[in-house]
Coordinates of C-alpha atoms in Angstrom, one line a residue:
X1 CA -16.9 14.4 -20.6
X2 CA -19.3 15.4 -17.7
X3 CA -17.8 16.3 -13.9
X4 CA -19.6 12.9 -12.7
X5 CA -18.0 11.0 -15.1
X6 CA -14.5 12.4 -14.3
X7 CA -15.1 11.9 -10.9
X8 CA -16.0 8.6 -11.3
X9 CA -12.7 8.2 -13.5
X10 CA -10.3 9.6 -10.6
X11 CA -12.0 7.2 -7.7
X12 CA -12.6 4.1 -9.8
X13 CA -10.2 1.8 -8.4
X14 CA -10.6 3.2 -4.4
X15 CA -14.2 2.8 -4.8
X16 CA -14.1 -0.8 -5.7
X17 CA -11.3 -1.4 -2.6
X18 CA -13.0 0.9 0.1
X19 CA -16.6 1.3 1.4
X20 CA -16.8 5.0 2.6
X21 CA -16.6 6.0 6.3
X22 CA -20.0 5.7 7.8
X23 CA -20.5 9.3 9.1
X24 CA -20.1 10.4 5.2
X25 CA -22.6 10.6 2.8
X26 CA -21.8 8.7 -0.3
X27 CA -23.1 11.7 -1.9
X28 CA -20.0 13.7 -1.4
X29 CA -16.9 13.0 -3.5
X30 CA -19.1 11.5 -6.1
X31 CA -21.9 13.2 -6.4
X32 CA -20.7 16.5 -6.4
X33 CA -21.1 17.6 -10.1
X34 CA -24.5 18.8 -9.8
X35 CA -24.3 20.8 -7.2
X36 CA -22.0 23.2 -8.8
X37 CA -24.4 25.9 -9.5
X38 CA -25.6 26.3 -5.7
X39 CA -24.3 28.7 -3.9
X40 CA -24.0 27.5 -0.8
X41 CA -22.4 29.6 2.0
X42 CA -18.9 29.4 4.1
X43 CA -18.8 28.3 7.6
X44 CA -21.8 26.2 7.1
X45 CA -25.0 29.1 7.8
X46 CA -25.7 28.3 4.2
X47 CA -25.3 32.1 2.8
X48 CA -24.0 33.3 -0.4
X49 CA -20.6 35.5 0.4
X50 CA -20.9 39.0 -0.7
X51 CA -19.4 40.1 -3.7
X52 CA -17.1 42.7 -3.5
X53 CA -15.3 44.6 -7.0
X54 CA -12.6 46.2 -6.2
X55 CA -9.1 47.5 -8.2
X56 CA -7.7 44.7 -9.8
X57 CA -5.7 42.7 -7.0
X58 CA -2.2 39.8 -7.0
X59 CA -3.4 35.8 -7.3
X60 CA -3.5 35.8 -3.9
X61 CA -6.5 39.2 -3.6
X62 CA -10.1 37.5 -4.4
X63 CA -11.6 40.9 -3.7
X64 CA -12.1 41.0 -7.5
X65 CA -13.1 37.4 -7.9
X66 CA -16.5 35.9 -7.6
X67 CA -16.8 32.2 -5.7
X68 CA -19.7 29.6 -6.1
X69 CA -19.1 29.4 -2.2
X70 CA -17.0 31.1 0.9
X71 CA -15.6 27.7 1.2
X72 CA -13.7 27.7 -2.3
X73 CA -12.9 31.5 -1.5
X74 CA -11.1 30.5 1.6
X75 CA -9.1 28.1 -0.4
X76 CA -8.3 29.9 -3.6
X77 CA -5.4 31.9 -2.2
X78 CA -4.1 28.1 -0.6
X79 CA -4.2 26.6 -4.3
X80 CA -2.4 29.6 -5.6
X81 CA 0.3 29.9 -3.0
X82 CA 1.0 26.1 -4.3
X83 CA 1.2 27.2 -7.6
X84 CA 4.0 29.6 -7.1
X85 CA 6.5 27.0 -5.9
X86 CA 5.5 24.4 -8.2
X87 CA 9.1 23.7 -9.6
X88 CA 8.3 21.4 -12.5
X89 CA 4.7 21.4 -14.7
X90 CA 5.2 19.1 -18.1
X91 CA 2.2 18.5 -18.9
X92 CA 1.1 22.5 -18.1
X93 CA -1.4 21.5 -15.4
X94 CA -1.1 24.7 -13.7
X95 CA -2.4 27.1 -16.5
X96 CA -6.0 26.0 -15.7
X97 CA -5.5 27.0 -12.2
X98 CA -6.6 30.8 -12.9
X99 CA -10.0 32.5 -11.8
X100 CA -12.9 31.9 -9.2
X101 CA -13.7 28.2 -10.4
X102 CA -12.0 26.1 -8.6
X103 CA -14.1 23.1 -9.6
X104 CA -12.8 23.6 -12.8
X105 CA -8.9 23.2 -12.5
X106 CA -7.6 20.2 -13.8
X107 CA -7.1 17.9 -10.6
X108 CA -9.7 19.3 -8.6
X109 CA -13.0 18.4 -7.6
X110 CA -16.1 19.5 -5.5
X111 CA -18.6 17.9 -3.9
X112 CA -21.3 19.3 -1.2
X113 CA -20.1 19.0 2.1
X114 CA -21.1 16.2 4.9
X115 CA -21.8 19.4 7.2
X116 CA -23.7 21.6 4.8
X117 CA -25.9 19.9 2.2
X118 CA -26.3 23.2 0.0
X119 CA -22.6 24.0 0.1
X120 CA -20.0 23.7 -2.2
X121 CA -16.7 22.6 -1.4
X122 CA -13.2 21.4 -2.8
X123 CA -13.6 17.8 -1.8
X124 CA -11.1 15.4 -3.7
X125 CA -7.3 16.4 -5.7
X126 CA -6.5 13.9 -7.7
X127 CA -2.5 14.6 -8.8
X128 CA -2.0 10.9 -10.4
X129 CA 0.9 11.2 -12.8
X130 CA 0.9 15.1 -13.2
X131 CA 4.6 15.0 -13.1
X132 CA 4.5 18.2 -10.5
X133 CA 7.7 19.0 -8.8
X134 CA 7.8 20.9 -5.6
X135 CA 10.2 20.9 -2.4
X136 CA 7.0 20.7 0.3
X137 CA 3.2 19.8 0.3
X138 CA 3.5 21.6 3.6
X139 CA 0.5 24.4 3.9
X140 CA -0.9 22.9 0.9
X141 CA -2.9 19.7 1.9
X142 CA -3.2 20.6 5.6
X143 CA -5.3 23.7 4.4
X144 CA -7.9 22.2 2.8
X145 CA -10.3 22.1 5.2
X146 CA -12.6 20.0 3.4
X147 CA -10.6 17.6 1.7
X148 CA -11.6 14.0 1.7
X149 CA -9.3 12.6 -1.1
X150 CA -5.6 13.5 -2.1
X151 CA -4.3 11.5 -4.4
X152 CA -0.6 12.4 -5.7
X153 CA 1.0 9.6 -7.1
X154 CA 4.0 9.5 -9.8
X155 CA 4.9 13.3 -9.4
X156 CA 8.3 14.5 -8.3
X157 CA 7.4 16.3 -4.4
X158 CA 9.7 16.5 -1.7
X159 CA 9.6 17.3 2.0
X160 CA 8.2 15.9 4.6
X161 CA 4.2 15.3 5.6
X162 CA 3.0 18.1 8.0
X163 CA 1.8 17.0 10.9
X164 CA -1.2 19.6 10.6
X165 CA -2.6 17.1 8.3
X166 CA -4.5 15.3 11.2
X167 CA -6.8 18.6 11.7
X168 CA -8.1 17.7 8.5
X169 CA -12.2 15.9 9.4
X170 CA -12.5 14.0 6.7
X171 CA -10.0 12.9 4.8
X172 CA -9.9 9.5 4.2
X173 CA -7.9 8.2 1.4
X174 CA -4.3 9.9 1.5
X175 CA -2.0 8.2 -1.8
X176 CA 1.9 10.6 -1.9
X177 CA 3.2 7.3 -3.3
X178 CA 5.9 7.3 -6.1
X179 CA 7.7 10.5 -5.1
X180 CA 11.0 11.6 -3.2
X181 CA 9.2 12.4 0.2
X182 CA 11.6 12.0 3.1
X183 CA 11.7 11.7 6.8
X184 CA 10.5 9.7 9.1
X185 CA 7.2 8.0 9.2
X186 CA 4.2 10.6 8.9
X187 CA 3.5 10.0 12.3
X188 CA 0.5 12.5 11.7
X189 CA -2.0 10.4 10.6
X190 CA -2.0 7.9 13.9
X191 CA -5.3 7.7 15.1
X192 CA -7.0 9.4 12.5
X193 CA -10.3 8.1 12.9
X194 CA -11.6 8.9 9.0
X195 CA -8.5 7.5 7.3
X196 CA -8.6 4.1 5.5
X197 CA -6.3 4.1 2.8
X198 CA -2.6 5.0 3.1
X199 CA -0.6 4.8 0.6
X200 CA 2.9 6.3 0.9
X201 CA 5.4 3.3 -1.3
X202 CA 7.9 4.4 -3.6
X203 CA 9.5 7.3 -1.6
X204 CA 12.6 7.7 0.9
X205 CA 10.8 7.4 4.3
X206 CA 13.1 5.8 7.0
X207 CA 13.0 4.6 10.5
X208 CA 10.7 2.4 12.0
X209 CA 7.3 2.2 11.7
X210 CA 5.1 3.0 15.0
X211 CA 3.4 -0.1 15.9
X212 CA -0.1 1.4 16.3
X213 CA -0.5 1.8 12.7
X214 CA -1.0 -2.1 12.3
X215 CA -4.2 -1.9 14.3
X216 CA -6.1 1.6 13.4
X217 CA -9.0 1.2 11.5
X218 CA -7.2 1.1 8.0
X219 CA -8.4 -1.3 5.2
X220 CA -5.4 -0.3 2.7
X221 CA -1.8 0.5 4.2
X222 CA 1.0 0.1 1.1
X223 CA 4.7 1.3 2.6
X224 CA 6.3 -0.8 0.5
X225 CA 9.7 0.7 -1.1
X226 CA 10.9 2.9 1.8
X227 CA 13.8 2.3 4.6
X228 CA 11.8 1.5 7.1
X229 CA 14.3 -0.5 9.4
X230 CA 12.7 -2.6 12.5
X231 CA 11.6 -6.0 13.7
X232 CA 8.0 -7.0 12.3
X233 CA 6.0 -5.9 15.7
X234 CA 3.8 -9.0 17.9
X235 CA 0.7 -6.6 17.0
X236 CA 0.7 -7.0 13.1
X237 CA -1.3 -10.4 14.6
X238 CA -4.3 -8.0 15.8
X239 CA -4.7 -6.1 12.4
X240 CA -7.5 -6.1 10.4
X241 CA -5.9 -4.5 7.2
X242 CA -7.5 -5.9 4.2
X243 CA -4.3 -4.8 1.8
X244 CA -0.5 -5.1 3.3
X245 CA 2.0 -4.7 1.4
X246 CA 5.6 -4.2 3.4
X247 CA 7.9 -5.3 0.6
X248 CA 11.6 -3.4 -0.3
X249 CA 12.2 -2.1 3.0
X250 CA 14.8 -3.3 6.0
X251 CA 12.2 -5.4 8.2
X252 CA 14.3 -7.5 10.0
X253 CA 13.7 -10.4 12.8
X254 CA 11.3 -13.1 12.5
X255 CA 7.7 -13.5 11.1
X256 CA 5.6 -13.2 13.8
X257 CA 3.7 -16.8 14.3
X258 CA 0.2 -14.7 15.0
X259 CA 0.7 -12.7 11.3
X260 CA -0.8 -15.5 9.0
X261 CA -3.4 -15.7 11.0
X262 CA -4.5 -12.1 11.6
X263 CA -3.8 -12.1 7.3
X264 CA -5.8 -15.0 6.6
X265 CA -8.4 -12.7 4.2
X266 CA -5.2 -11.4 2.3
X267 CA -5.0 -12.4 -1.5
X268 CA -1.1 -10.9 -1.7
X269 CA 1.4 -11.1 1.1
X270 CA 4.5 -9.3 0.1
X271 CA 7.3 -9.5 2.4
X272 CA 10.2 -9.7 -0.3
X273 CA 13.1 -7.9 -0.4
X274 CA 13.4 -7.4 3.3
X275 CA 16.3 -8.6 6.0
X276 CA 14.0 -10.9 7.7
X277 CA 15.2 -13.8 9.8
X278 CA 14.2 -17.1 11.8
X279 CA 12.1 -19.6 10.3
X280 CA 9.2 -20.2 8.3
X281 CA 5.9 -20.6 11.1
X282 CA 4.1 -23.3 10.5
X283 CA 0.9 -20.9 10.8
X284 CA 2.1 -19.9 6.8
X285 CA -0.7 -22.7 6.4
X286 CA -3.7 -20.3 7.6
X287 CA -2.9 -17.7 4.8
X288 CA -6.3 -20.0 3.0
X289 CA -7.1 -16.8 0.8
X290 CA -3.6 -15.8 -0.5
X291 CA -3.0 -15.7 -4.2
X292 CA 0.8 -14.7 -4.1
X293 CA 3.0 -15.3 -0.8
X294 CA 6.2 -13.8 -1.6
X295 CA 8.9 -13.8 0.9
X296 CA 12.2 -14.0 -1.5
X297 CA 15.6 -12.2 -0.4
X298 CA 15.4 -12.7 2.8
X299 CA 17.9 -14.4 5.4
X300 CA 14.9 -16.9 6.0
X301 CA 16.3 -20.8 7.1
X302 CA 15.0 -24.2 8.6
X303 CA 13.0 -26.4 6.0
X304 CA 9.9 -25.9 4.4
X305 CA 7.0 -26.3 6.6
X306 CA 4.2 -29.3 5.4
X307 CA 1.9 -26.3 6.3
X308 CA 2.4 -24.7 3.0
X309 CA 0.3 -27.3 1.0
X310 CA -2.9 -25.4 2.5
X311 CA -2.3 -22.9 0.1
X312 CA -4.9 -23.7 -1.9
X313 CA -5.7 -20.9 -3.8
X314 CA -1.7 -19.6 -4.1
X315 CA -0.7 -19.4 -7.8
X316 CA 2.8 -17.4 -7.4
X317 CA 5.4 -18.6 -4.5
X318 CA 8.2 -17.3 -3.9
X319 CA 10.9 -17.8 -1.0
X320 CA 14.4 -17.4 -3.3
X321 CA 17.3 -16.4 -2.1
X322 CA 17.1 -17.5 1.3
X323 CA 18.9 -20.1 3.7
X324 CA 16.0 -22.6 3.1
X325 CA 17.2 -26.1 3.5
X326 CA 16.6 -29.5 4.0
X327 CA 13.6 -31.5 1.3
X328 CA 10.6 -29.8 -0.8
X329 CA 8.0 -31.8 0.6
X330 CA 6.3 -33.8 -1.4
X331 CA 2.8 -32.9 -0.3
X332 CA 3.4 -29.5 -1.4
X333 CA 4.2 -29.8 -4.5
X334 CA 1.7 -32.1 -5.3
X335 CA -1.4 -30.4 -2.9
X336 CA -0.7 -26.6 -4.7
X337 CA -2.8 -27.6 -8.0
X338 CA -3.1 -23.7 -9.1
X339 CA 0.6 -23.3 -9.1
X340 CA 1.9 -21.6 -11.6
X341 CA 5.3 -20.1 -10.2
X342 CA 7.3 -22.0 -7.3
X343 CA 10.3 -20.1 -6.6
X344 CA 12.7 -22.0 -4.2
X345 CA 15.9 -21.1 -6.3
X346 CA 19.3 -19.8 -4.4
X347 CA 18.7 -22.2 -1.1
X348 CA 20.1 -25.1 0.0
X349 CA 17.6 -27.6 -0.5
X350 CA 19.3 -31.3 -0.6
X351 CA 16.5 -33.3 -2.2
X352 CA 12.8 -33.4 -4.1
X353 CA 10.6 -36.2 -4.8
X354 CA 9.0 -37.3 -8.1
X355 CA 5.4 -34.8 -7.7
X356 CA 8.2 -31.9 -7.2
X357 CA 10.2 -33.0 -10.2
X358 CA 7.0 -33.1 -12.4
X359 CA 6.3 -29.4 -11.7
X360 CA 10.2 -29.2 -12.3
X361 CA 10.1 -30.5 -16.1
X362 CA 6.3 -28.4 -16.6
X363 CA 8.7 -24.9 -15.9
X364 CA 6.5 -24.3 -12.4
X365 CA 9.1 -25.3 -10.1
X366 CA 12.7 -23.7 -10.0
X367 CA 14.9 -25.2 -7.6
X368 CA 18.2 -23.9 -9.3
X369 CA 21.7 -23.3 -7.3
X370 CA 20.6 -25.4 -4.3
X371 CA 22.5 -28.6 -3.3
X372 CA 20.3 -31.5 -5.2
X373 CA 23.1 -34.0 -6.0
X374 CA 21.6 -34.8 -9.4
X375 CA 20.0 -31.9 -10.9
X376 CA 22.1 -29.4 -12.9
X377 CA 22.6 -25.5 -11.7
X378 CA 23.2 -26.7 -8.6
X379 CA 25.9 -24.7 -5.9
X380 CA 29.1 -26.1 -5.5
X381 CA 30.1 -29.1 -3.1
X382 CA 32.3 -26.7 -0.9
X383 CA 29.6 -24.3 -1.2
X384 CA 26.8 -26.8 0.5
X385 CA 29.7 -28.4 2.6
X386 CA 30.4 -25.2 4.1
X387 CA 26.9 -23.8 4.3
X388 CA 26.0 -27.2 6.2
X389 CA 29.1 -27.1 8.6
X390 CA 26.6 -24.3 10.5
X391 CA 24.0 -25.6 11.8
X392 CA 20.2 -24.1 12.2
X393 CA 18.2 -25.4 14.2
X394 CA 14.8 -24.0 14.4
X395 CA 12.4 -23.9 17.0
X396 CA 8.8 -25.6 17.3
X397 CA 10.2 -29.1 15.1
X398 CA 7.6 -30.8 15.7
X399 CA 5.2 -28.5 14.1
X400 CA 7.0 -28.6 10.2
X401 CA 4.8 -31.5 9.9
X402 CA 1.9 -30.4 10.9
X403 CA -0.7 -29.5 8.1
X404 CA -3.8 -27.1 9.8
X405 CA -6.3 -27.9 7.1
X406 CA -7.9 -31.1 5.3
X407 CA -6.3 -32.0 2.2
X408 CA -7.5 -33.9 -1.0
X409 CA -6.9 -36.9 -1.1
X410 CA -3.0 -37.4 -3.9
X411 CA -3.4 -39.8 -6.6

């Protein structure tokens, strides 16, 4: 297999997702693999770096080593300083990390430079599912100079993210996800101006999140499956993040009513598995683009907002396992046509109509351990009784009957 092709392989899916920043070339990262054989200098001027032979030397001496370019020089003792605390290497990685060609490690990649056009430089890592174990990425990633992608996901690394990782010019997609990092939010990469993928789910990060990250100049932020514990903040209404996903953490507090509509573009929204309260905003309606709305195991309550039935395009919805009451409206369950999964089991919904009870009896709608008098699986009369003794009142009534869109006309 050719270097293009393998870099294609490693970038595929970001590619598709992200346009690159506009002061890069699209030439580096991807169209590195002929430019291998230049030997373009360090610093930039463009010059070859002497050669020097010497004794034989440790790793960590490239006195004896020759470099394509001062660049990968500078870097080699970096990649092999890595090496020596890598705890855990299955799949034997690490045994093509030896010698002066960097380019040629498994994981590694080069590309020319956006400063230097006939230099060579370590551009991209990509670590997917190496299974590497190692207790810091600390003077690792933040000493890569050149580094535009780092890709780790499914290894075993622990530690925190340095904070020296915001020297780095331009990186721009940065993916730790599935690991056991730790700490609090890598509060590094605020106001990194090349970054526009983040991707740090599946690890032990806690805390809150700082609000600003909601509105930097990100297309992609996945933080999904930490302990990140805080309200939702007013300014998730400005962002213009084209992928959100916030899932399996502690958000607590309400939705914020300007969220649907700052999220309107979104195909997903995954809010699941959170501690989220209040009630469902009728502005759930301006979410016209969303696929999957998935806000189940939550301590969301009041009814179901008519607003819902705008969801043209949603195929999965899911808000189980929350205090959800009163009836299914009608004119959602007969608007949603591309339905294919209605979640509204473990509520305490009291009643659904006849268009609801069709999607009942075709398997799309589950309304199981609610309190519909004459369905089966439903809670207990003590259980309703008592959950009913309570009551929730939500704010803005007048608005779960509202419907912000024009819908086809029901048979």
């Amino acid at each position: 297999m050719s270097s293009t092709t393998s870099i294609f392989m490693v970038s595929t899916l970001y590619i598709l997702l992200l346009s690159l920043p506009d002061h890069m070339s699209a030439h580096y990262i991807i169209g590195h693999s002929g430019q291998r054989s230049k030997g373009g200098g360090g610093g930039g001027d463009g010059k070859k770096s002497p050669h020097i032979l010497a004794a034989p030397a440790s790793p960590l001496n490239t006195e004896t080593l020759v470099f394509k370019d001062q660049r990968l020089q500078v870097v080699y003792p970096v990649i092999q300083k890595f090496k020596s605390i890598i705890t855990s290497d299955p799949l034997g990685v690490t045994k093509s990390w030896i010698g002066s060609d960097i380019c040629s490690y498994k994981g590694f990649y080069c590309d020319t430079p956006p400063d230097n056009s006939s230099a060579i430089a370590l551009a991209s890592i990509d670590f997917n599912g190496f299974q590497l174990g190692a207790s810091t990425l600390d003077g690792f990633i933040d000493n890569l100079p050149d580094i535009a992608l780092f890709h780790a996901n499914s290894n075993n690394f622990t530690g925190t993210i340095s904070s020296q990782i915001a020297k780095l010019p331009y990186l721009y997609e940065f993916d730790v996800s599935n690991n056991q990092l730790s700490g609090p939010f890598p509060m590094s990469v605020l106001g990194m101006e090349t970054l526009s993928f983040l991707d740090i789910r599946f690890n032990l990060f806690s805390g809150g999140v700082p609000p600003q990250i909601f509105t930097q100049n990100l297309e992609v932020l996945f933080i999904n499956n930490n302990i990140f514990t805080q309200t939702l903040p007013d300014n998730l209404g400005n962002t213009h993040i084209l992928l959100l996903t916030l899932a399996n953490n502690k958000f607590n507090g309400p939705i914020p009513r300007t969220l649907p509509k700052a999220l309107s573009t979104l195909t997903e929204v995954l809010l699941l598995n959170n501690q989220l309260t209040g009630c469902l905003p009728y502005e759930i309606g301006f979410l016209e683009e969303a696929k999957v709305f998935d806000a189940g195991n939550n301590e969301l309550t009041g009814p179901l907002p008519f607003s819902l039935s705008c969801l043209e395009k949603v195929e999965f919805l899911n808000l189980a396992g929350n205090l959800l009451y009163g009836m299914v409206p009608e004119v959602v369950c007969a608007g949603l046509v591309n339905l294919v999964n209605f979640s509204l089991s473990d509520n305490y919904f009291t009643h659904v109509g006849p268009f609801c009870r069709i999607l009942i009896q075709r398997g799309v709608l589950d309304v199981r351990n609610n309190c519909i008098p004459d369905l089966p699986f439903q809670r207990s009369v003590i259980e309703c009784a008592t959950f009913f003794a309570r009551p929730r009142i939500c704010p803005f009534m007048w608005s779960y009957g509202f419907i912000p869109c024009k819908l086809p006309s029901i048979p």
